[in-house]
Short mmCIF file of C-alpha atoms and ligand atoms in Angstrom, two decimals:
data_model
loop_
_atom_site.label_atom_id
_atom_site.label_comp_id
_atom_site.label_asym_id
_atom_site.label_seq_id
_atom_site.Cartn_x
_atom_site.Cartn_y
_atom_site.Cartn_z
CA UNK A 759 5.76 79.89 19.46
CA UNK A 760 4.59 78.74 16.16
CA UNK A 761 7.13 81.75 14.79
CA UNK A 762 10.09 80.43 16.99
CA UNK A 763 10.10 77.14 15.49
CA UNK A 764 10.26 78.17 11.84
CA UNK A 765 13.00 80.30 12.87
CA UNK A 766 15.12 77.32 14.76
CA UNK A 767 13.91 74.77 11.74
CA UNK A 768 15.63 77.62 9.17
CA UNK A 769 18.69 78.29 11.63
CA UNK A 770 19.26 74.22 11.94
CA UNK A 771 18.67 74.03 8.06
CA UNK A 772 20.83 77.03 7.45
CA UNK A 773 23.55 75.30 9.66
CA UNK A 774 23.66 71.52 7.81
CA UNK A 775 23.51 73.05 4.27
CA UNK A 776 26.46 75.25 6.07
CA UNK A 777 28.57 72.29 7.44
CA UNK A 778 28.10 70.28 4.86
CA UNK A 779 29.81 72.90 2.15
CA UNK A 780 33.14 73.14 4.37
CA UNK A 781 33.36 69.40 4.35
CA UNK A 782 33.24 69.67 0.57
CA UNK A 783 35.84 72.07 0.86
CA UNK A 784 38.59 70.08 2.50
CA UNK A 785 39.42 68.64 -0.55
CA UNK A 786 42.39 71.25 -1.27
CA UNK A 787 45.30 70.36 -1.94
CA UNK A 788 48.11 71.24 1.35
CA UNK A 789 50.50 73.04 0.97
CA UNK A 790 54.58 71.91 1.26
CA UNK A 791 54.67 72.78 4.79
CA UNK A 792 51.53 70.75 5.79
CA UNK A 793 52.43 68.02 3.67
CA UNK A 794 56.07 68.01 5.49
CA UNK A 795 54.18 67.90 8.86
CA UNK A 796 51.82 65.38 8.05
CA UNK A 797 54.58 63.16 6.54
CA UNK A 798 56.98 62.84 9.52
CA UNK A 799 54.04 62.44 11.80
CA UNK A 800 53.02 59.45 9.61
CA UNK A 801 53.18 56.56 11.73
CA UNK A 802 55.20 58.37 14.55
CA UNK A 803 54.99 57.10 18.31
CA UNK A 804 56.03 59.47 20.33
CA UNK A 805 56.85 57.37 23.26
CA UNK A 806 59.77 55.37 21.26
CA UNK A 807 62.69 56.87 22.02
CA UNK A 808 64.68 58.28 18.68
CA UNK A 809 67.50 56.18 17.75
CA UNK A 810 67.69 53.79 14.92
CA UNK A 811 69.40 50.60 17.31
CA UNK A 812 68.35 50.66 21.09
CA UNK A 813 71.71 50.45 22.30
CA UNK A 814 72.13 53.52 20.96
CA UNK A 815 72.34 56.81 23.35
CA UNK A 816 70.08 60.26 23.07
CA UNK A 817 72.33 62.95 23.86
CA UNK A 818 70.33 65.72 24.88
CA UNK A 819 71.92 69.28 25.61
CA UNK A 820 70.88 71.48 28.02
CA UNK A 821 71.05 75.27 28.28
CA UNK A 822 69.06 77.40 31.07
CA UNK A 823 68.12 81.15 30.37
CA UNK A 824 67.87 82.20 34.25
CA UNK A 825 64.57 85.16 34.74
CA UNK A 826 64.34 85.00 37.57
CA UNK A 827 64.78 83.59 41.06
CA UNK A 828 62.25 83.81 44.54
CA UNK A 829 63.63 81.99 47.49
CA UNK A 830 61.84 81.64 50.50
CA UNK A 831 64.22 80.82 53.53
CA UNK A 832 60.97 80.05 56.19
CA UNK A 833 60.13 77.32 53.99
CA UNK A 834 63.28 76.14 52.75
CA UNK A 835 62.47 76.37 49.33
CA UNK A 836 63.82 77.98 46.21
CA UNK A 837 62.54 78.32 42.64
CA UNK A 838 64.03 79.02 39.57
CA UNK A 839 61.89 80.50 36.69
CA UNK A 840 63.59 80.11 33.51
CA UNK A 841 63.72 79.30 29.19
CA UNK A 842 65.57 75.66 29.20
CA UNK A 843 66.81 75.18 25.86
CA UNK A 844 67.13 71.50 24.81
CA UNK A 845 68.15 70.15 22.38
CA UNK A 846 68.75 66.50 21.00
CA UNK A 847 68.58 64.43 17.39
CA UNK A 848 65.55 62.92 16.27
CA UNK A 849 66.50 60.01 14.13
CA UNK A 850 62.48 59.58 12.61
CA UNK A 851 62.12 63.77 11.94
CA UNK A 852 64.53 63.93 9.04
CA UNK A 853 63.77 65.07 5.64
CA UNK A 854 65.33 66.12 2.23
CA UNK A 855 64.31 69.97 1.90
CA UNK A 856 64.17 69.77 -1.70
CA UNK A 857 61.31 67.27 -1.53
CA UNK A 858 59.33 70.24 0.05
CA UNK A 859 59.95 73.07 -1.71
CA UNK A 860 63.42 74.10 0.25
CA UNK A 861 61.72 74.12 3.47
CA UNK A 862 65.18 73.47 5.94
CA UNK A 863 62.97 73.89 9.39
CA UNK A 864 59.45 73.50 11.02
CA UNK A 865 58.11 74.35 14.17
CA UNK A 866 56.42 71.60 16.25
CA UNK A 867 54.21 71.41 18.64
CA UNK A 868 56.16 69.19 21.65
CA UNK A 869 53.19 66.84 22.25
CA UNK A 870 53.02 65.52 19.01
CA UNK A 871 57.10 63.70 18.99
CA UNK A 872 59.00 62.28 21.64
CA UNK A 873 60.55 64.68 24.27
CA UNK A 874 63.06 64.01 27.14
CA UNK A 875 61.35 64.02 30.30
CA UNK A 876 63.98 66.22 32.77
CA UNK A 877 62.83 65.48 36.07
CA UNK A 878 64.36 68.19 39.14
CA UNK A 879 65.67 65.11 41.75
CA UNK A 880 65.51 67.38 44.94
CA UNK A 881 62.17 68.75 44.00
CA UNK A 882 59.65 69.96 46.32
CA UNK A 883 57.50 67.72 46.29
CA UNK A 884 54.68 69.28 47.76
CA UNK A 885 54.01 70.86 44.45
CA UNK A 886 53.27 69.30 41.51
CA UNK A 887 56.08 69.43 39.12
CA UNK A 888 56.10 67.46 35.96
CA UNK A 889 59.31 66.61 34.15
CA UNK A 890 57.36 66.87 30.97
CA UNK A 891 56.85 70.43 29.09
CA UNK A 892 54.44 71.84 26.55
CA UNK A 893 55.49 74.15 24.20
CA UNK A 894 56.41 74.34 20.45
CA UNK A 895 59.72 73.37 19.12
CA UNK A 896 61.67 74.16 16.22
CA UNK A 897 62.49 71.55 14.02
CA UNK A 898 65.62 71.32 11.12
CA UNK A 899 65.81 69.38 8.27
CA UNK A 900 68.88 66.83 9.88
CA UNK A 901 66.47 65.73 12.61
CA UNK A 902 67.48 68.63 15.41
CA UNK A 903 64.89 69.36 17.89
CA UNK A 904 65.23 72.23 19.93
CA UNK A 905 62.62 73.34 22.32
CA UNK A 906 62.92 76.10 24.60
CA UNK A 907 60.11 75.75 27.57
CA UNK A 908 59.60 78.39 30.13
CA UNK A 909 59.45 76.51 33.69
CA UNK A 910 59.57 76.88 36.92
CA UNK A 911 61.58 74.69 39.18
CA UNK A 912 60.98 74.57 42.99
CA UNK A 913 63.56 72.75 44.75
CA UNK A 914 64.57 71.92 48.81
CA UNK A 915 67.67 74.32 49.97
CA UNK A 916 68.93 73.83 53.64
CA UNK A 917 69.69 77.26 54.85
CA UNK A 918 71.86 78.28 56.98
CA UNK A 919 70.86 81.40 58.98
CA UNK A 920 73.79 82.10 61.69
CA UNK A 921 74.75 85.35 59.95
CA UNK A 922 71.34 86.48 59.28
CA UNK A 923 70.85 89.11 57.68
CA UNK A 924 74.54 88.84 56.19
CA UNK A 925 74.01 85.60 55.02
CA UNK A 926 74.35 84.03 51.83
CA UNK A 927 72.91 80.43 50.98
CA UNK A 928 74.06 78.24 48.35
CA UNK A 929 71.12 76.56 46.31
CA UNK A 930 71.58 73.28 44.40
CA UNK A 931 69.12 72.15 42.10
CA UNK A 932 70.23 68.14 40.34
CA UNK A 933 68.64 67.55 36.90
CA UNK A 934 68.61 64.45 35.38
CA UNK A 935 66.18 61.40 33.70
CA UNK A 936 63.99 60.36 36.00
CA UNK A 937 64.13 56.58 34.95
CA UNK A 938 66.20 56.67 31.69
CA UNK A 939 70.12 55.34 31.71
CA UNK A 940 72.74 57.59 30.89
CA UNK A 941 73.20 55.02 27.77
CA UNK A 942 69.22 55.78 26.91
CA UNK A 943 69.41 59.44 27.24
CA UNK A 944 72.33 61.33 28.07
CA UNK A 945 71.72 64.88 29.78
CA UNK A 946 74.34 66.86 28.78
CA UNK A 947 75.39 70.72 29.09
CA UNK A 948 75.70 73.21 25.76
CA UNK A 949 79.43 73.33 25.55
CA UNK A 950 79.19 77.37 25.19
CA UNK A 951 77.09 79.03 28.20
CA UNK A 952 75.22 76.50 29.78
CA UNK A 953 73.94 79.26 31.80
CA UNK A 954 72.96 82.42 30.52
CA UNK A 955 72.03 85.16 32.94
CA UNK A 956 71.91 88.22 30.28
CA UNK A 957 67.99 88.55 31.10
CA UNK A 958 68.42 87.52 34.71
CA UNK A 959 66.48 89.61 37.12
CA UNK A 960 67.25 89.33 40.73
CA UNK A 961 63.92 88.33 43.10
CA UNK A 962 63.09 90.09 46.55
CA UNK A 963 65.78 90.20 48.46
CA UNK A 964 68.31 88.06 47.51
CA UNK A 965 71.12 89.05 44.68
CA UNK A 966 72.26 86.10 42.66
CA UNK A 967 76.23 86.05 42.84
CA UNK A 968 77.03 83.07 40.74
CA UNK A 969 75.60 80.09 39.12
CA UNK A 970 78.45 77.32 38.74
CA UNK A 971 77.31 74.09 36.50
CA UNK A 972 78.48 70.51 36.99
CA UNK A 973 77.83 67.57 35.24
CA UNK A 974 77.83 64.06 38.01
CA UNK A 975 78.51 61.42 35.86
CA UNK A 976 76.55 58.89 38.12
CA UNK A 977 78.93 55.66 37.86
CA UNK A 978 77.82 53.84 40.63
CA UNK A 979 79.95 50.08 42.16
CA UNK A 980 76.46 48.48 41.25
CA UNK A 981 76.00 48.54 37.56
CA UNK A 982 79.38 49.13 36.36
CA UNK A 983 77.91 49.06 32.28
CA UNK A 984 75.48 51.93 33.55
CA UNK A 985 75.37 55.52 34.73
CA UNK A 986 72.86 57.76 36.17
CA UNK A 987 74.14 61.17 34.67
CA UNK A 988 72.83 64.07 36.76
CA UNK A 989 73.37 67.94 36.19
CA UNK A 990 74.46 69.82 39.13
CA UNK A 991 73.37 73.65 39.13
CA UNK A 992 74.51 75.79 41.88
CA UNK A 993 73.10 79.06 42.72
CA UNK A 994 74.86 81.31 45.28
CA UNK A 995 72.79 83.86 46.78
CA UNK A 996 73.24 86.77 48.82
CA UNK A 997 70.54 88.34 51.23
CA UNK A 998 69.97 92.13 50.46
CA UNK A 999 70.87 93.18 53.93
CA UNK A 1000 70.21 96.77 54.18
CA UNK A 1001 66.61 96.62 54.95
CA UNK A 1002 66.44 93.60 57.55
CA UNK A 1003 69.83 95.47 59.06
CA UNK A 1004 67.60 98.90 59.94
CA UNK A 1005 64.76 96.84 61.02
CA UNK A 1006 66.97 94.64 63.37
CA UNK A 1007 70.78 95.22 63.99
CA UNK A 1008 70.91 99.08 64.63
CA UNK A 1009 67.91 98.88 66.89
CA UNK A 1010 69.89 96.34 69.07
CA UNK A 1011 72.89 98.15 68.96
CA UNK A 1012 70.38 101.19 70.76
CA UNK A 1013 68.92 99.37 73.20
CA UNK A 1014 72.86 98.25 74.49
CA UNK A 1015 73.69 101.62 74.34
CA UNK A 1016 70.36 102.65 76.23
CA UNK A 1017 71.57 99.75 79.09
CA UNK A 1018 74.67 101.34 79.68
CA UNK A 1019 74.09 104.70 79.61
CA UNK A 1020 72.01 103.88 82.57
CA UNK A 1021 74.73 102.12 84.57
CA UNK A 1022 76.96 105.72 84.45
CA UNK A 1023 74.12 107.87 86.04
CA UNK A 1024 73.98 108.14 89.56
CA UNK A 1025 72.53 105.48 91.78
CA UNK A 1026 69.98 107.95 94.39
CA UNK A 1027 69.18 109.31 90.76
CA UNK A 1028 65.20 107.32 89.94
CA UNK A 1029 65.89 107.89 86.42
CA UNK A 1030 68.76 105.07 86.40
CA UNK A 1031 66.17 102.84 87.39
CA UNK A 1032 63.84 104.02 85.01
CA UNK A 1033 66.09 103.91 82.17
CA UNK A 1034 66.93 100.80 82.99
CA UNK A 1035 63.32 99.23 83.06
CA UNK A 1036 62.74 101.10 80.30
CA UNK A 1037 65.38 99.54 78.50
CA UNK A 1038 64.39 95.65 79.65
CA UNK A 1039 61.03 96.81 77.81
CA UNK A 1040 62.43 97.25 74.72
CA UNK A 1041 64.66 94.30 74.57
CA UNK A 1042 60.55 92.62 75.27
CA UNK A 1043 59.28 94.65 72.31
CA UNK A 1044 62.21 94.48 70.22
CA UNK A 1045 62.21 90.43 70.31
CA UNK A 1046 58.29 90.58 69.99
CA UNK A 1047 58.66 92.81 66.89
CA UNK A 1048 61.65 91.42 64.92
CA UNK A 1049 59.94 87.44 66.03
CA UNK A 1050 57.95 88.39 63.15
CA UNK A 1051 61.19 88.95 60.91
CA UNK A 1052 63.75 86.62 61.60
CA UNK A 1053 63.62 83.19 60.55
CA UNK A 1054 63.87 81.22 63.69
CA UNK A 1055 62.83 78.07 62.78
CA UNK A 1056 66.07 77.05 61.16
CA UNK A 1057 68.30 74.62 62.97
CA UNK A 1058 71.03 77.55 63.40
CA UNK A 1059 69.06 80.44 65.38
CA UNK A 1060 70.80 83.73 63.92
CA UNK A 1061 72.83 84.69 66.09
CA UNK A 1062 71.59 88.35 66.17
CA UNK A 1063 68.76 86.58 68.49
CA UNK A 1064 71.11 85.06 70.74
CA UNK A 1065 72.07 88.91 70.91
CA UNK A 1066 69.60 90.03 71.89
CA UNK A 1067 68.74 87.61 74.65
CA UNK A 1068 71.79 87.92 76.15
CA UNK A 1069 71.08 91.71 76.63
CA UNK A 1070 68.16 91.18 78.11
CA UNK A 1071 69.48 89.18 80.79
CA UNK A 1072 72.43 91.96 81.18
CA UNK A 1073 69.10 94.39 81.50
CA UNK A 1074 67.94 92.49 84.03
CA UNK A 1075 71.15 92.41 86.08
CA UNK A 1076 71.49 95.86 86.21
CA UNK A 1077 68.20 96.93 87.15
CA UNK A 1078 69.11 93.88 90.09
CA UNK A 1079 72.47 95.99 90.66
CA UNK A 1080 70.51 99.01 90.69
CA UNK A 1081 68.28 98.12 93.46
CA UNK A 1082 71.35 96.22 95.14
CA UNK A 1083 73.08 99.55 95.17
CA UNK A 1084 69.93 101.68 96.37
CA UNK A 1085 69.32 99.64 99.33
CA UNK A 1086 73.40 99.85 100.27
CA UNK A 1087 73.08 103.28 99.67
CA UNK A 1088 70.36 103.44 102.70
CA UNK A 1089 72.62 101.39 104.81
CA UNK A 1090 73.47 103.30 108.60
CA UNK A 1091 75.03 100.44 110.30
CA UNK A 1092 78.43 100.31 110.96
CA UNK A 1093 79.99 98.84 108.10
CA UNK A 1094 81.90 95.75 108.18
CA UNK A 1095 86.10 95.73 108.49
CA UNK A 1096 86.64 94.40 105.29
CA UNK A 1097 84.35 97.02 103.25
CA UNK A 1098 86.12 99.69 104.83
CA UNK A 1099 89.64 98.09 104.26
CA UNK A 1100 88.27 97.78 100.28
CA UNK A 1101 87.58 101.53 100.53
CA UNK A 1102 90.85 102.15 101.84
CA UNK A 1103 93.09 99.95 99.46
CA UNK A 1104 90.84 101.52 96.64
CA UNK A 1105 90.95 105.08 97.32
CA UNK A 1106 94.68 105.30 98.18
CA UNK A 1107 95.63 102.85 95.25
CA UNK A 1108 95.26 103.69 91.45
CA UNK A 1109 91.91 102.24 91.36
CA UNK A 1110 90.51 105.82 92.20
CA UNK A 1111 90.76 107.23 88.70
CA UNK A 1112 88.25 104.45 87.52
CA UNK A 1113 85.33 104.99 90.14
CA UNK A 1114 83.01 107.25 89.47
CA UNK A 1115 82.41 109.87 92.30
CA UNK A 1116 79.38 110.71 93.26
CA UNK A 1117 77.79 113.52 90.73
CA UNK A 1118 76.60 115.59 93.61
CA UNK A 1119 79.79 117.65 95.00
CA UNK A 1120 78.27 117.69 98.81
CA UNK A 1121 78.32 114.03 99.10
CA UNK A 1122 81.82 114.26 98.10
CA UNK A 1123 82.96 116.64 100.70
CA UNK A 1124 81.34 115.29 102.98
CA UNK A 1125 82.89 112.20 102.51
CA UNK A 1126 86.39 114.09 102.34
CA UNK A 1127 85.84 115.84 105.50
CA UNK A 1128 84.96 112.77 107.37
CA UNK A 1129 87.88 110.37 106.65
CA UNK A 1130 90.24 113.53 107.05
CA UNK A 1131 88.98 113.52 110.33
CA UNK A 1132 88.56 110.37 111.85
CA UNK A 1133 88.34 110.58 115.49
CA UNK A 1134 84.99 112.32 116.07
CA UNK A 1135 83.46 110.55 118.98
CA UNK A 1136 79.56 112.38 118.24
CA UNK A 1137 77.29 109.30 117.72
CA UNK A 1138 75.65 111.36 114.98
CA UNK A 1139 79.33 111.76 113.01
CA UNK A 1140 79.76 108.22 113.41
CA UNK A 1141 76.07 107.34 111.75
CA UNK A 1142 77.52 109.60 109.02
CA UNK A 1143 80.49 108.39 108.67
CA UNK A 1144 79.17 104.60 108.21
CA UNK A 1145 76.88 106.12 105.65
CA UNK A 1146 79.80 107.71 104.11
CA UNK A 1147 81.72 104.03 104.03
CA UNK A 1148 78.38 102.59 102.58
CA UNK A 1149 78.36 104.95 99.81
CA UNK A 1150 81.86 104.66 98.82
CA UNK A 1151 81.42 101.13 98.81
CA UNK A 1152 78.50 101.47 96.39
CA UNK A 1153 80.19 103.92 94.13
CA UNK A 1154 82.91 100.98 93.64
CA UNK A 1155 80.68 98.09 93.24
CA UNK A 1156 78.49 99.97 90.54
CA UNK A 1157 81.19 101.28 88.68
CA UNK A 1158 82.74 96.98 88.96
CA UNK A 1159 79.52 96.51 87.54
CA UNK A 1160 79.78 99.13 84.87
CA UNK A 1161 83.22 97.65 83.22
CA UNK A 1162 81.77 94.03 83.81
CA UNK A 1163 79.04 95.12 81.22
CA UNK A 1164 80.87 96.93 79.50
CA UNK A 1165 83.53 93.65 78.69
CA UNK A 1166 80.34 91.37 78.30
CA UNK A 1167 78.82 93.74 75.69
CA UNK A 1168 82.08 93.53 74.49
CA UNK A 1169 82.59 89.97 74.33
CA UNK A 1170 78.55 89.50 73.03
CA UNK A 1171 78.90 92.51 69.86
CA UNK A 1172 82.28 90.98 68.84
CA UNK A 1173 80.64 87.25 68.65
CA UNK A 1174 77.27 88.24 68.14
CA UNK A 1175 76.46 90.75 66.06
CA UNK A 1176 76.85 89.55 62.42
CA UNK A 1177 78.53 91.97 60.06
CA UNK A 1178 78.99 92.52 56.44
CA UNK A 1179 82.38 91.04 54.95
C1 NAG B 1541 78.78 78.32 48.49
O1 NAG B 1541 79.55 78.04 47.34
C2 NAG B 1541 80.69 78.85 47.21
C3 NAG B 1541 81.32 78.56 45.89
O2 NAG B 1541 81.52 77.20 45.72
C4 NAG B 1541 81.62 78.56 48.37
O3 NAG B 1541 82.77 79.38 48.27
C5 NAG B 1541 80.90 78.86 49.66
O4 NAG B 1541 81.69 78.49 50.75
C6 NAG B 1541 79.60 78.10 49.73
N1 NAG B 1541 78.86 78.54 50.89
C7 NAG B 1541 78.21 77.71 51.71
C8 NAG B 1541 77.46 78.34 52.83
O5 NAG B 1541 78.21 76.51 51.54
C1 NAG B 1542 77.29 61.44 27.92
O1 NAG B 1542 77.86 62.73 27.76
C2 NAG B 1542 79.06 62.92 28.46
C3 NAG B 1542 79.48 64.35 28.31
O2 NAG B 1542 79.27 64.85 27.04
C4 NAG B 1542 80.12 61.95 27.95
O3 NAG B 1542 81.31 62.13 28.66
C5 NAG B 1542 79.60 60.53 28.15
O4 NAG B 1542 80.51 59.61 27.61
C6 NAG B 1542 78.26 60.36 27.47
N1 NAG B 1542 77.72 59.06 27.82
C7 NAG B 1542 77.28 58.22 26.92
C8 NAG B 1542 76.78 56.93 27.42
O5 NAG B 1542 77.28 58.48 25.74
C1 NAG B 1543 79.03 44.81 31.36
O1 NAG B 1543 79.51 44.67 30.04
C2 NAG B 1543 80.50 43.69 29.89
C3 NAG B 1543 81.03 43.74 28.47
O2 NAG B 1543 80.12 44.31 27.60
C4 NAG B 1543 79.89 42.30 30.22
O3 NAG B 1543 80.86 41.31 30.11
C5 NAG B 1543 79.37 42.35 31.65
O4 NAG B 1543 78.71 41.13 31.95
C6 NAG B 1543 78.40 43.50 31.84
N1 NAG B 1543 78.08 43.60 33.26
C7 NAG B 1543 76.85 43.69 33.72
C8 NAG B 1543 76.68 43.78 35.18
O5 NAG B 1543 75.91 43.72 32.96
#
């Protein structure tokens, strides 16, 4: 114990007689580029703004280095990572370099002078953004500041999502002085490349197309002697399709396919019905599955959706049909007039080349034989023939209900299904 103290009494001792030495020190003389620094800082404010008569303007210029952009189209929101050069005149910064030793520029730290504050007007503002930056700026002799912070800017973008997942959204982001006139501070563009995309690197899944620039120069009826200057950017933006394309659009495209293949097989076949239950599953799984994909929570459902509904419903008419068909099929009864007159007109007319005969070559000739010879009077020919009437008449209303699917799948993939252009 005794020990310990002696030890923290020399270490405390040590440490005075230490900090007492480099106090002593400080007496050296700086050096030109501390001397510059501490001499423009002398008596600076940093919140007056730079100009020698307040009626004078602060042009600042504006350049953005894009890096990199993430959108995220379920939240309607889009951010913009990138360098913003700006630059403007500081009328209080200026010096003659030959007072210090030729020194023509100085870099700054952007705390210590006054900085335009460039404030994102359709900002999210769920996240704090601040329109004021931290970094250090570089400095030249005739009063130039130019600082170059890296940001990030979220912003609101409507989407529109009819063409999903061929869809491209256009992203505006305004820039401008929060409070400041255009006759305070005027936010202006670099007159060469206000945008420069040379380091650009395109986020997940969307590919950035084109970045156009435009300067609003805010004149409003109100205050005809002021403006409210803002800076426009616009950021066009295609989806990468491929990926959302295999997940969703060829799989729908399988499960039509699936539906109709099923309304060509035979009706007494169970596998028609099978298929076609089978294929009213999938459209459940498939909507299940790509719920989790598509963003369906915009006020434009993609259409692809729609789609896919509207298949479903087909589905379910055909496995309807199906069973329609089936039951006719079963039918013994002496069919009514007007059935067999159908059968007629339809079997002697041209319609015969478009219904499908039955696969089974029996059925056929039976049918053949029958209405060759009409005037059997055997009850059991007659409960035959009727059958044979039912099933002709089935054979023609399933292969009516083939071409009507056929035109409404049609009709649905030709206003439906989105496609690349
Ligand atoms: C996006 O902007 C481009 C270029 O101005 C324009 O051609 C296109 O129609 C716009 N798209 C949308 C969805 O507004
Ligand atoms: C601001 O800059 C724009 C574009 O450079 C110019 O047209 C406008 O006259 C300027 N406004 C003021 C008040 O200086
Ligand atoms: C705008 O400026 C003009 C001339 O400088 C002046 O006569 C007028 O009163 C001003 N208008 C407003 C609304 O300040």
């Amino acid at each position: 114990m005794f020990l310990f103290s002696i030890y923290l009494t020399v270490l405390i001792g040590f440490y005075r007689v230490h900090a007492d030495s480099s106090l002593d020190e400080r007496e050296i003389p700086l050096h030109d580029e501390a001397k510059l620094h501490k001499d423009l800082l002398h008596d600076y404010n940093v919140d007056d703004r730079p100009v020698q008569d307040y009626k004078n303007t602060v042009t600042v210029k504006l350049r953005i280095a894009l890096k990199y952009i993430s959108f995220d189209s379920l939240e309607e929101t889009f951010t913009m990572h990138s360098w913003m050069a700006l630059t403007w005149k500081d009328v209080n910064l200026k010096w003659t370099p030959s007072d210090y030793g030729g020194i023509k520029e100085i870099q700054i730290e952007s705390h210590e002078i006054w900085t335009p504050r460039l404030a994102l007007f359709n900002a999210d503002a769920s996240l704090y953004q601040s329109d004021s930056f931290y970094t250090t700026c570089l400095l030249a002799y005739d009063g130039i500041v130019t600082c170059v912070p890296s940001v990030a800017h979220t912003g609101i973008c409507r989407t529109s999502l009819r063409r999903w997942p061929y869809d491209s959204q256009n992203c505006t982001l305004f820039f401008g002085s929060w409070m400041h006139t255009g006759e305070q501070v005027n936010f202006t563009f670099y007159q060469k490349q206000p945008v420069v995309t040379d380091d650009y690197q395109n986020g997940p899944g969307w590919r950035l197309m084109n970045v156009l620039n435009e300067r609003l120069p805010g004149k409003y009826s109100c205050c005809p002697n002021t403006t409210y200057p803002m800076l426009k950017y616009t950021f066009v933006m295609k989806r990468e399709a491929a990926g959302p394309a295999a997940i969703v659009v060829v799989p729908s495209i399988v499960i039509v396919i699936l539906t109709l293949t099923s309304l060509v097989l035979d009706v007494k076949d169970n596998t028609r019905l099978l298929m076609t239950c089978f294929s009213l599953f999938g459209h459940f799984i498939f909507l299940t599955e790509i719920g989790y994909d598509i963003p369906k929570h915009s006020s434009d459902t993609p259409i692809i959706l729609l789609f896919v509904r509207d298949s479903m419903i087909v589905t379910l008419a055909a496995i309807i049909v199906t069973l329609l068909l089936m039951s006719l099929r079963r039918r013994m009864l002496p069919p009514p007039t007007w059935i067999v007159s159908i059968n007629r007109l339809v079997s002697n007319g041209p319609g015969k080349y478009v219904i499908f005969t039955e696969f089974d070559p029996n059925d056929t000739t039976e049918v053949k034989v029958l209405s060759e010879d009409g005037n059997s009077s055997s009850a059991n020919e007659d409960r035959t023939r009727n059958a044979a009437d039912w099933i002709q008449f089935a054979n023609l209303l399933n292969s009516v209900v083939f071409i009507t699917a056929l035109i409404v799948y049609l009709i649905l993939i030709i206003s439906y299904i989105p496609r690349d252009n």
